[in-house]
Amino acid sequence: MSAIYGTLQHSSTAEEDSAPPMLQPAQPEPSVTKPAFNAREKLGAVLRVLIPPLLGIAAFLGIWALIAQETSNLPGPYKTWQSATALFAHPFYNNGPNDQGIGWNILYSLYRVGLGFGMAALVGIPLGFMIGRFKFLAAMTAPIISLLRPVSPLAWLPIGLLVFHRAEPASIWVIFISSIWPMILNTAVGVRQIPQDYLNVARVLNLSEWKVFSRILFPAVVPHVLTGVRLSIGIAWLVIVAAEMLTGGVGIGFWVWDEWNNLNVAHIIIAIFVVGIVGLLLEQILVLIAKRFSYE
């Protein structure tokens, strides 16, 4: 029996020695964080953004150069660039009322736009709130707005000259009357689109008209107000050029007309680009403000 027990014990020990070792859980390999974009992808993304506008600009300059070759008095891109370099080398010279640098003309036009547009905002935005808030006032003003809004901006210039007897306030008046309508209409539409449930809750809580305005109307209407402001500033900047051509004085519109009288077409083309760039900057500033004050 002892021999058999020894044999069994020996065989059990041999089996244990020959048994395969237990598998250990695999250790996870350290993860390698890959960059979101490698250099080639970044370059491709940049090119996709830059190539379309660069191609558009190149096509525009090419068409301009071809037209300039066929038109004797029209300067091409290179000649216009040379004129612009000389012009902006001294933008703020002052040799008298009728001979000032383009910088002064731009600033005077912006000053008139600021006054006319500011007064339009002070009148148009509150009026739009009231028109949107009170149906009786909306019905009363609807035929007046529908009648006056389509009138050409320059048609208001003789009225301004008749009332104010001077070109400066007449130009500001034209900007005011032209830029007020988008602010009135957009503000009124924004007030009308506020859910009636909000106003019903305000009525149940017996909120004052000021609290209804500050807590309900204003946050909801801000995007519409800023849309009207953006439309108005574009109209104001367009109108001032035409108004200054007719009224004279210092301003980018008068400067364009004066250069036409001097047959300096290169300066007229430069003024067109300046008007476009300034209008674009004004638009982008208002877009940033709209994003900053958006409650959506």
mmCIF file of C-alpha atoms in Angstrom:
data_model
loop_
_atom_site.group_PDB
_atom_site.id
_atom_site.type_symbol
_atom_site.label_atom_id
_atom_site.label_comp_id
_atom_site.label_asym_id
_atom_site.label_seq_id
_atom_site.Cartn_x
_atom_site.Cartn_y
_atom_site.Cartn_z
ATOM 1 C CA MET A 1 0.000 0.000 0.000
ATOM 2 C CA SER A 2 2.784 2.372 0.779
ATOM 3 C CA ALA A 3 4.355 1.625 -2.572
ATOM 4 C CA ILE A 4 1.068 2.298 -4.379
ATOM 5 C CA TYR A 5 0.565 5.541 -2.391
ATOM 6 C CA GLY A 6 4.075 6.624 -3.253
ATOM 7 C CA THR A 7 3.496 5.887 -6.909
ATOM 8 C CA LEU A 8 0.242 7.912 -6.929
ATOM 9 C CA GLN A 9 1.886 10.802 -5.114
ATOM 10 C CA HIS A 10 4.775 10.793 -7.568
ATOM 11 C CA SER A 11 2.462 10.745 -10.560
ATOM 12 C CA SER A 12 0.384 13.620 -9.115
ATOM 13 C CA THR A 13 3.507 15.679 -8.594
ATOM 14 C CA ALA A 14 4.633 14.980 -12.153
ATOM 15 C CA GLU A 15 1.263 16.086 -13.542
ATOM 16 C CA GLU A 16 1.447 19.309 -11.570
ATOM 17 C CA ASP A 17 4.936 19.981 -12.892
ATOM 18 C CA SER A 18 3.916 19.250 -16.457
ATOM 19 C CA ALA A 19 0.722 21.371 -16.279
ATOM 20 C CA PRO A 20 0.852 24.490 -18.421
ATOM 21 C CA PRO A 21 1.267 27.725 -16.507
ATOM 22 C CA MET A 22 -1.853 29.840 -15.952
ATOM 23 C CA LEU A 23 -2.349 32.611 -18.512
ATOM 24 C CA GLN A 24 -1.810 36.093 -17.145
ATOM 25 C CA PRO A 25 -4.158 38.898 -18.341
ATOM 26 C CA ALA A 26 -2.594 40.843 -21.151
ATOM 27 C CA GLN A 27 -1.425 44.274 -20.126
ATOM 28 C CA PRO A 28 -2.970 47.068 -22.260
ATOM 29 C CA GLU A 29 -0.481 48.745 -24.516
ATOM 30 C CA PRO A 30 0.029 52.429 -23.815
ATOM 31 C CA SER A 31 -2.253 54.407 -26.092
ATOM 32 C CA VAL A 32 -0.634 56.809 -28.484
ATOM 33 C CA THR A 33 -2.671 60.001 -28.980
ATOM 34 C CA LYS A 34 -2.731 60.898 -32.633
ATOM 35 C CA PRO A 35 -3.061 64.549 -33.592
ATOM 36 C CA ALA A 36 -6.465 65.540 -34.926
ATOM 37 C CA PHE A 37 -4.942 66.866 -38.113
ATOM 38 C CA ASN A 38 -1.543 66.170 -39.476
ATOM 39 C CA ALA A 39 0.392 68.740 -41.449
ATOM 40 C CA ARG A 40 -0.978 67.600 -44.805
ATOM 41 C CA GLU A 41 -4.600 67.762 -43.636
ATOM 42 C CA LYS A 42 -4.065 71.225 -42.179
ATOM 43 C CA LEU A 43 -2.545 72.420 -45.441
ATOM 44 C CA GLY A 44 -5.459 70.946 -47.372
ATOM 45 C CA ALA A 45 -7.988 72.650 -45.117
ATOM 46 C CA VAL A 46 -6.239 76.015 -45.546
ATOM 47 C CA LEU A 47 -6.092 75.627 -49.314
ATOM 48 C CA ARG A 48 -9.789 74.730 -49.483
ATOM 49 C CA VAL A 49 -10.556 78.003 -47.718
ATOM 50 C CA LEU A 50 -8.143 80.219 -49.637
ATOM 51 C CA ILE A 51 -8.252 78.881 -53.201
ATOM 52 C CA PRO A 52 -11.888 79.811 -54.113
ATOM 53 C CA PRO A 53 -11.642 83.505 -53.129
ATOM 54 C CA LEU A 54 -8.150 83.790 -54.668
ATOM 55 C CA LEU A 55 -9.432 82.348 -57.926
ATOM 56 C CA GLY A 56 -12.352 84.767 -57.845
ATOM 57 C CA ILE A 57 -10.041 87.746 -57.288
ATOM 58 C CA ALA A 58 -7.700 86.559 -60.043
ATOM 59 C CA ALA A 59 -10.604 86.184 -62.467
ATOM 60 C CA PHE A 60 -11.887 89.643 -61.562
ATOM 61 C CA LEU A 61 -8.468 91.239 -62.105
ATOM 62 C CA GLY A 62 -8.025 89.382 -65.388
ATOM 63 C CA ILE A 63 -11.382 90.557 -66.736
ATOM 64 C CA TRP A 64 -10.605 94.091 -65.553
ATOM 65 C CA ALA A 65 -7.218 94.030 -67.303
ATOM 66 C CA LEU A 66 -8.775 92.787 -70.549
ATOM 67 C CA ILE A 67 -11.452 95.499 -70.493
ATOM 68 C CA ALA A 68 -8.794 98.138 -69.716
ATOM 69 C CA GLN A 69 -6.806 97.064 -72.777
ATOM 70 C CA GLU A 70 -9.836 97.633 -74.995
ATOM 71 C CA THR A 71 -10.803 100.949 -73.341
ATOM 72 C CA SER A 72 -8.328 103.765 -73.757
ATOM 73 C CA ASN A 73 -9.290 105.870 -70.737
ATOM 74 C CA LEU A 74 -9.836 103.039 -68.255
ATOM 75 C CA PRO A 75 -6.787 102.300 -66.060
ATOM 76 C CA GLY A 76 -5.909 98.693 -65.415
ATOM 77 C CA PRO A 77 -5.178 97.014 -62.086
ATOM 78 C CA TYR A 78 -1.457 97.861 -62.053
ATOM 79 C CA LYS A 79 -1.937 101.550 -62.851
ATOM 80 C CA THR A 80 -4.729 101.793 -60.276
ATOM 81 C CA TRP A 81 -2.469 100.168 -57.672
ATOM 82 C CA GLN A 82 0.243 102.746 -58.376
ATOM 83 C CA SER A 83 -2.283 105.561 -57.954
ATOM 84 C CA ALA A 84 -3.561 104.046 -54.709
ATOM 85 C CA THR A 85 -0.020 103.766 -53.328
ATOM 86 C CA ALA A 86 0.614 107.438 -54.031
ATOM 87 C CA LEU A 87 -2.826 108.452 -52.760
ATOM 88 C CA PHE A 88 -2.599 106.663 -49.423
ATOM 89 C CA ALA A 89 0.964 107.806 -48.823
ATOM 90 C CA HIS A 90 -0.528 111.102 -47.561
ATOM 91 C CA PRO A 91 -4.237 110.481 -46.823
ATOM 92 C CA PHE A 92 -4.704 113.374 -44.370
ATOM 93 C CA TYR A 93 -3.267 116.402 -46.126
ATOM 94 C CA ASN A 94 -5.350 119.580 -46.067
ATOM 95 C CA ASN A 95 -4.887 122.269 -48.702
ATOM 96 C CA GLY A 96 -8.251 123.952 -48.228
ATOM 97 C CA PRO A 97 -11.942 123.040 -48.234
ATOM 98 C CA ASN A 98 -11.905 121.570 -51.737
ATOM 99 C CA ASP A 99 -8.509 119.854 -51.584
ATOM 100 C CA GLN A 100 -8.228 117.360 -48.736
ATOM 101 C CA GLY A 101 -6.833 113.855 -48.489
ATOM 102 C CA ILE A 102 -8.994 110.790 -48.934
ATOM 103 C CA GLY A 103 -8.684 110.015 -45.230
ATOM 104 C CA TRP A 104 -10.495 113.220 -44.278
ATOM 105 C CA ASN A 105 -13.207 112.527 -46.867
ATOM 106 C CA ILE A 106 -13.826 109.053 -45.458
ATOM 107 C CA LEU A 107 -13.996 110.380 -41.897
ATOM 108 C CA TYR A 108 -16.452 113.143 -42.832
ATOM 109 C CA SER A 109 -18.704 110.619 -44.573
ATOM 110 C CA LEU A 110 -18.569 108.298 -41.556
ATOM 111 C CA TYR A 111 -19.421 111.261 -39.320
ATOM 112 C CA ARG A 112 -22.556 112.035 -41.337
ATOM 113 C CA VAL A 113 -23.531 108.376 -41.468
ATOM 114 C CA GLY A 114 -23.040 108.082 -37.718
ATOM 115 C CA LEU A 115 -25.295 111.043 -36.982
ATOM 116 C CA GLY A 116 -28.080 110.091 -39.383
ATOM 117 C CA PHE A 117 -27.955 106.409 -38.513
ATOM 118 C CA GLY A 118 -27.804 107.117 -34.769
ATOM 119 C CA MET A 119 -30.873 109.331 -34.892
ATOM 120 C CA ALA A 120 -32.703 106.713 -36.972
ATOM 121 C CA ALA A 121 -31.892 104.067 -34.348
ATOM 122 C CA LEU A 122 -33.070 106.304 -31.503
ATOM 123 C CA VAL A 123 -36.403 106.826 -33.242
ATOM 124 C CA GLY A 124 -36.888 103.628 -35.230
ATOM 125 C CA ILE A 125 -36.161 100.942 -32.634
ATOM 126 C CA PRO A 126 -38.534 102.275 -29.903
ATOM 127 C CA LEU A 127 -41.160 102.983 -32.546
ATOM 128 C CA GLY A 128 -40.810 99.418 -33.826
ATOM 129 C CA PHE A 129 -41.324 98.086 -30.289
ATOM 130 C CA MET A 130 -44.493 100.117 -29.887
ATOM 131 C CA ILE A 131 -45.841 99.164 -33.318
ATOM 132 C CA GLY A 132 -45.263 95.493 -32.597
ATOM 133 C CA ARG A 133 -46.726 95.757 -29.100
ATOM 134 C CA PHE A 134 -49.908 97.740 -29.786
ATOM 135 C CA LYS A 135 -52.190 96.697 -32.643
ATOM 136 C CA PHE A 136 -53.943 100.068 -32.811
ATOM 137 C CA LEU A 137 -50.649 101.883 -33.384
ATOM 138 C CA ALA A 138 -49.619 99.278 -35.960
ATOM 139 C CA ALA A 139 -52.856 99.804 -37.899
ATOM 140 C CA MET A 140 -52.427 103.578 -37.684
ATOM 141 C CA THR A 141 -48.839 103.651 -38.975
ATOM 142 C CA ALA A 142 -49.117 100.861 -41.587
ATOM 143 C CA PRO A 143 -50.343 103.073 -44.485
ATOM 144 C CA ILE A 144 -47.735 105.762 -43.734
ATOM 145 C CA ILE A 145 -44.856 103.267 -43.692
ATOM 146 C CA SER A 146 -46.131 101.507 -46.813
ATOM 147 C CA LEU A 147 -46.333 104.845 -48.636
ATOM 148 C CA LEU A 148 -42.987 106.354 -47.614
ATOM 149 C CA ARG A 149 -40.714 103.308 -47.443
ATOM 150 C CA PRO A 150 -40.392 102.717 -51.228
ATOM 151 C CA VAL A 151 -39.449 106.370 -51.918
ATOM 152 C CA SER A 152 -35.975 106.766 -53.385
ATOM 153 C CA PRO A 153 -33.499 108.180 -50.826
ATOM 154 C CA LEU A 154 -32.415 111.055 -53.062
ATOM 155 C CA ALA A 155 -36.025 112.165 -53.459
ATOM 156 C CA TRP A 156 -35.808 113.317 -49.825
ATOM 157 C CA LEU A 157 -32.808 115.562 -50.475
ATOM 158 C CA PRO A 158 -34.747 118.599 -51.828
ATOM 159 C CA ILE A 159 -37.030 118.434 -48.772
ATOM 160 C CA GLY A 160 -33.981 118.511 -46.521
ATOM 161 C CA LEU A 161 -32.474 121.455 -48.381
ATOM 162 C CA LEU A 162 -35.799 123.305 -48.204
ATOM 163 C CA VAL A 163 -36.207 122.732 -44.464
ATOM 164 C CA PHE A 164 -32.621 123.058 -43.239
ATOM 165 C CA HIS A 165 -31.255 125.503 -45.863
ATOM 166 C CA ARG A 166 -27.821 123.832 -45.719
ATOM 167 C CA ALA A 167 -26.262 120.825 -47.363
ATOM 168 C CA GLU A 168 -24.810 119.257 -44.204
ATOM 169 C CA PRO A 169 -28.061 118.706 -42.274
ATOM 170 C CA ALA A 170 -29.837 117.847 -45.520
ATOM 171 C CA SER A 171 -27.408 114.949 -46.099
ATOM 172 C CA ILE A 172 -27.911 113.724 -42.530
ATOM 173 C CA TRP A 173 -31.671 113.976 -43.008
ATOM 174 C CA VAL A 174 -31.483 111.763 -46.121
ATOM 175 C CA ILE A 175 -29.526 109.124 -44.179
ATOM 176 C CA PHE A 176 -32.023 109.298 -41.326
ATOM 177 C CA ILE A 177 -35.144 108.899 -43.438
ATOM 178 C CA SER A 178 -33.606 106.152 -45.579
ATOM 179 C CA SER A 179 -32.230 103.969 -42.790
ATOM 180 C CA ILE A 180 -35.127 104.182 -40.327
ATOM 181 C CA TRP A 181 -37.508 101.799 -42.121
ATOM 182 C CA PRO A 182 -35.587 98.491 -41.750
ATOM 183 C CA MET A 183 -35.188 99.103 -38.024
ATOM 184 C CA ILE A 184 -38.893 99.848 -37.541
ATOM 185 C CA LEU A 185 -40.088 96.865 -39.554
ATOM 186 C CA ASN A 186 -37.645 94.264 -38.216
ATOM 187 C CA THR A 187 -38.199 95.324 -34.614
ATOM 188 C CA ALA A 188 -41.984 95.207 -35.025
ATOM 189 C CA VAL A 189 -41.828 91.754 -36.638
ATOM 190 C CA GLY A 190 -39.656 90.487 -33.782
ATOM 191 C CA VAL A 191 -42.140 91.721 -31.176
ATOM 192 C CA ARG A 192 -45.063 90.104 -33.014
ATOM 193 C CA GLN A 193 -43.294 86.730 -33.115
ATOM 194 C CA ILE A 194 -43.027 86.481 -29.336
ATOM 195 C CA PRO A 195 -45.276 83.604 -28.153
ATOM 196 C CA GLN A 196 -48.522 84.868 -26.693
ATOM 197 C CA ASP A 197 -48.084 82.538 -23.711
ATOM 198 C CA TYR A 198 -45.193 84.691 -22.497
ATOM 199 C CA LEU A 199 -47.351 87.785 -22.517
ATOM 200 C CA ASN A 200 -50.210 85.927 -20.846
ATOM 201 C CA VAL A 201 -47.921 84.878 -18.004
ATOM 202 C CA ALA A 202 -46.763 88.492 -17.668
ATOM 203 C CA ARG A 203 -50.407 89.587 -17.466
ATOM 204 C CA VAL A 204 -51.180 86.972 -14.804
ATOM 205 C CA LEU A 205 -48.167 88.087 -12.766
ATOM 206 C CA ASN A 206 -49.302 91.695 -13.200
ATOM 207 C CA LEU A 207 -45.889 92.801 -14.497
ATOM 208 C CA SER A 208 -45.406 96.423 -15.358
ATOM 209 C CA GLU A 209 -44.871 97.446 -18.978
ATOM 210 C CA TRP A 210 -41.204 98.152 -18.243
ATOM 211 C CA LYS A 211 -40.665 94.639 -16.848
ATOM 212 C CA VAL A 212 -42.467 93.137 -19.830
ATOM 213 C CA PHE A 213 -40.086 95.054 -22.063
ATOM 214 C CA SER A 214 -36.876 94.321 -20.150
ATOM 215 C CA ARG A 215 -37.572 90.674 -19.201
ATOM 216 C CA ILE A 216 -39.575 89.377 -22.181
ATOM 217 C CA LEU A 217 -39.566 91.654 -25.214
ATOM 218 C CA PHE A 218 -35.958 92.823 -25.321
ATOM 219 C CA PRO A 219 -34.158 89.433 -25.045
ATOM 220 C CA ALA A 220 -36.467 87.904 -27.653
ATOM 221 C CA VAL A 221 -36.312 90.811 -30.112
ATOM 222 C CA VAL A 222 -32.562 91.550 -30.022
ATOM 223 C CA PRO A 223 -31.736 89.317 -33.048
ATOM 224 C CA HIS A 224 -34.424 91.045 -35.140
ATOM 225 C CA VAL A 225 -33.262 94.480 -34.014
ATOM 226 C CA LEU A 226 -29.688 93.747 -35.002
ATOM 227 C CA THR A 227 -30.832 92.447 -38.384
ATOM 228 C CA GLY A 228 -32.604 95.742 -38.984
ATOM 229 C CA VAL A 229 -29.529 97.642 -37.834
ATOM 230 C CA ARG A 230 -27.328 95.739 -40.283
ATOM 231 C CA LEU A 231 -29.679 96.486 -43.173
ATOM 232 C CA SER A 232 -29.896 100.129 -42.160
ATOM 233 C CA ILE A 233 -26.156 100.716 -41.943
ATOM 234 C CA GLY A 234 -25.736 99.310 -45.442
ATOM 235 C CA ILE A 235 -28.427 101.637 -46.782
ATOM 236 C CA ALA A 236 -26.934 104.612 -44.942
ATOM 237 C CA TRP A 237 -23.468 104.017 -46.374
ATOM 238 C CA LEU A 238 -24.895 103.674 -49.891
ATOM 239 C CA VAL A 239 -26.975 106.816 -49.589
ATOM 240 C CA ILE A 240 -24.232 109.091 -48.270
ATOM 241 C CA VAL A 241 -22.120 108.668 -51.411
ATOM 242 C CA ALA A 242 -24.980 109.729 -53.674
ATOM 243 C CA ALA A 243 -26.076 112.558 -51.362
ATOM 244 C CA GLU A 244 -22.567 114.004 -51.147
ATOM 245 C CA MET A 245 -22.267 113.980 -54.923
ATOM 246 C CA LEU A 246 -25.221 116.350 -55.071
ATOM 247 C CA THR A 247 -24.554 118.506 -52.017
ATOM 248 C CA GLY A 248 -20.784 118.946 -52.292
ATOM 249 C CA GLY A 249 -18.433 119.679 -49.429
ATOM 250 C CA VAL A 250 -16.005 117.210 -47.913
ATOM 251 C CA GLY A 251 -16.883 113.527 -48.170
ATOM 252 C CA ILE A 252 -16.170 110.436 -50.201
ATOM 253 C CA GLY A 253 -19.123 111.109 -52.519
ATOM 254 C CA PHE A 254 -18.002 114.657 -53.275
ATOM 255 C CA TRP A 255 -14.427 113.378 -53.707
ATOM 256 C CA VAL A 256 -15.611 110.910 -56.374
ATOM 257 C CA TRP A 257 -17.474 113.643 -58.224
ATOM 258 C CA ASP A 258 -14.503 116.004 -57.979
ATOM 259 C CA GLU A 259 -12.155 113.358 -59.393
ATOM 260 C CA TRP A 260 -14.594 112.803 -62.240
ATOM 261 C CA ASN A 261 -14.469 116.500 -63.047
ATOM 262 C CA ASN A 262 -10.667 116.197 -63.058
ATOM 263 C CA LEU A 263 -10.940 113.107 -65.322
ATOM 264 C CA ASN A 264 -8.945 111.063 -62.801
ATOM 265 C CA VAL A 265 -10.575 107.691 -63.400
ATOM 266 C CA ALA A 266 -7.992 105.795 -61.342
ATOM 267 C CA HIS A 267 -9.036 107.715 -58.224
ATOM 268 C CA ILE A 268 -12.688 106.951 -58.950
ATOM 269 C CA ILE A 269 -11.923 103.227 -59.071
ATOM 270 C CA ILE A 270 -9.969 103.561 -55.812
ATOM 271 C CA ALA A 271 -12.955 105.301 -54.225
ATOM 272 C CA ILE A 272 -15.214 102.420 -55.324
ATOM 273 C CA PHE A 273 -12.957 99.941 -53.546
ATOM 274 C CA VAL A 274 -12.742 102.193 -50.478
ATOM 275 C CA VAL A 275 -16.532 102.440 -50.261
ATOM 276 C CA GLY A 276 -16.838 98.680 -50.565
ATOM 277 C CA ILE A 277 -14.167 97.959 -47.939
ATOM 278 C CA VAL A 278 -15.608 100.425 -45.429
ATOM 279 C CA GLY A 279 -19.104 99.028 -45.953
ATOM 280 C CA LEU A 280 -17.783 95.498 -45.445
ATOM 281 C CA LEU A 281 -16.043 96.501 -42.212
ATOM 282 C CA LEU A 282 -19.200 98.136 -40.880
ATOM 283 C CA GLU A 283 -21.163 94.999 -41.735
ATOM 284 C CA GLN A 284 -18.670 92.701 -40.011
ATOM 285 C CA ILE A 285 -18.617 94.851 -36.879
ATOM 286 C CA LEU A 286 -22.382 94.584 -36.622
ATOM 287 C CA VAL A 287 -22.209 90.821 -37.234
ATOM 288 C CA LEU A 288 -19.843 90.485 -34.271
ATOM 289 C CA ILE A 289 -22.168 92.581 -32.129
ATOM 290 C CA ALA A 290 -25.118 90.429 -33.195
ATOM 291 C CA LYS A 291 -23.278 87.271 -32.136
ATOM 292 C CA ARG A 292 -22.309 88.843 -28.834
ATOM 293 C CA PHE A 293 -25.870 89.812 -27.907
ATOM 294 C CA SER A 294 -27.685 86.821 -29.374
ATOM 295 C CA TYR A 295 -29.992 85.115 -26.840
ATOM 296 C CA GLU A 296 -30.594 82.054 -29.014
#
